[in-house]
Amino acid sequence: LAYKESNNKMTTTLIYKQTCEVCEKIKNAFLKVLLVIWEFGEACGRARAAAQLHRDGFHEEAKSLYMDNNND
């Protein structure tokens, strides 16, 4: 009986660890997707701002904003 209980405990622990590993992989993939979406949004915002600056006659500022890839 003691052997079966410890064997069940090991199985339960093993299942728990595997479940945690799967959850970690899903979490990491989800965070990567969110980061890509965030970066895309920032790029769109920069492009819109540069376009508006260009329309307003601030050509050098627009070029600087568009060409600058620094993540402030």
C-alpha positions as YAML, in Angstrom:
chain: A
units: angstrom
residues:
- id: 1
  name: LEU
  ca: [0.00, 0.00, 0.00]
- id: 2
  name: ALA
  ca: [2.82, 2.43, 0.82]
- id: 3
  name: TYR
  ca: [4.43, 1.74, -2.54]
- id: 4
  name: LYS
  ca: [1.20, 2.48, -4.42]
- id: 5
  name: GLU
  ca: [0.70, 5.77, -2.55]
- id: 6
  name: SER
  ca: [4.22, 6.96, -3.29]
- id: 7
  name: ASN
  ca: [3.85, 5.82, -6.90]
- id: 8
  name: ASN
  ca: [0.59, 7.78, -7.21]
- id: 9
  name: LYS
  ca: [2.24, 10.79, -5.62]
- id: 10
  name: MET
  ca: [5.07, 10.65, -8.13]
- id: 11
  name: THR
  ca: [2.58, 10.36, -10.98]
- id: 12
  name: THR
  ca: [0.59, 13.31, -9.67]
- id: 13
  name: THR
  ca: [3.76, 15.37, -9.30]
- id: 14
  name: LEU
  ca: [4.87, 14.39, -12.79]
- id: 15
  name: ILE
  ca: [1.50, 15.37, -14.29]
- id: 16
  name: TYR
  ca: [1.60, 18.68, -12.41]
- id: 17
  name: LYS
  ca: [5.10, 19.46, -13.72]
- id: 18
  name: GLN
  ca: [4.11, 18.61, -17.28]
- id: 19
  name: THR
  ca: [1.04, 20.80, -17.01]
- id: 20
  name: CYS
  ca: [3.16, 23.68, -15.71]
- id: 21
  name: GLU
  ca: [5.59, 23.25, -18.61]
- id: 22
  name: VAL
  ca: [2.73, 23.42, -21.10]
- id: 23
  name: CYS
  ca: [1.30, 26.50, -19.39]
- id: 24
  name: GLU
  ca: [4.72, 28.19, -19.47]
- id: 25
  name: LYS
  ca: [5.08, 27.50, -23.20]
- id: 26
  name: ILE
  ca: [1.60, 28.88, -23.89]
- id: 27
  name: LYS
  ca: [2.32, 31.95, -21.75]
- id: 28
  name: ASN
  ca: [5.61, 32.63, -23.53]
- id: 29
  name: ALA
  ca: [4.01, 32.27, -26.97]
- id: 30
  name: PHE
  ca: [1.17, 34.59, -25.94]
- id: 31
  name: LEU
  ca: [3.62, 37.21, -24.66]
- id: 32
  name: LYS
  ca: [5.59, 37.05, -27.92]
- id: 33
  name: VAL
  ca: [2.41, 37.62, -29.91]
- id: 34
  name: LEU
  ca: [1.47, 40.57, -27.71]
- id: 35
  name: LEU
  ca: [4.95, 42.07, -28.14]
- id: 36
  name: VAL
  ca: [4.69, 41.80, -31.94]
- id: 37
  name: ILE
  ca: [1.26, 43.47, -31.89]
- id: 38
  name: TRP
  ca: [2.61, 46.25, -29.65]
- id: 39
  name: GLU
  ca: [5.61, 46.86, -31.93]
- id: 40
  name: PHE
  ca: [3.34, 46.93, -34.98]
- id: 41
  name: GLY
  ca: [1.13, 49.53, -33.30]
- id: 42
  name: GLU
  ca: [4.15, 51.69, -32.49]
- id: 43
  name: ALA
  ca: [5.39, 51.45, -36.07]
- id: 44
  name: CYS
  ca: [1.97, 52.50, -37.38]
- id: 45
  name: GLY
  ca: [1.88, 55.43, -34.97]
- id: 46
  name: ARG
  ca: [5.33, 56.59, -36.02]
- id: 47
  name: ALA
  ca: [4.38, 56.33, -39.69]
- id: 48
  name: ARG
  ca: [1.22, 58.37, -39.16]
- id: 49
  name: ALA
  ca: [3.10, 61.01, -37.19]
- id: 50
  name: ALA
  ca: [5.82, 61.21, -39.85]
- id: 51
  name: ALA
  ca: [3.21, 61.53, -42.59]
- id: 52
  name: GLN
  ca: [1.49, 64.37, -40.76]
- id: 53
  name: LEU
  ca: [4.78, 66.16, -40.15]
- id: 54
  name: HIS
  ca: [5.58, 65.82, -43.84]
- id: 55
  name: ARG
  ca: [2.17, 67.24, -44.84]
- id: 56
  name: ASP
  ca: [2.74, 70.14, -42.47]
- id: 57
  name: GLY
  ca: [6.07, 70.94, -44.10]
- id: 58
  name: PHE
  ca: [8.39, 69.55, -41.44]
- id: 59
  name: HIS
  ca: [10.26, 67.33, -43.87]
- id: 60
  name: GLU
  ca: [13.49, 66.90, -41.91]
- id: 61
  name: GLU
  ca: [11.61, 66.10, -38.70]
- id: 62
  name: ALA
  ca: [9.44, 63.59, -40.53]
- id: 63
  name: LYS
  ca: [12.48, 61.93, -42.04]
- id: 64
  name: SER
  ca: [14.20, 61.85, -38.67]
- id: 65
  name: LEU
  ca: [11.15, 60.30, -36.99]
- id: 66
  name: TYR
  ca: [10.65, 57.75, -39.74]
- id: 67
  name: MET
  ca: [14.30, 56.74, -40.00]
- id: 68
  name: ASP
  ca: [14.93, 56.65, -36.24]
- id: 69
  name: ASN
  ca: [14.60, 53.09, -34.95]
- id: 70
  name: ASN
  ca: [15.54, 53.85, -31.35]
- id: 71
  name: ASN
  ca: [13.09, 52.48, -28.82]
- id: 72
  name: ASP
  ca: [12.92, 55.42, -26.42]
...
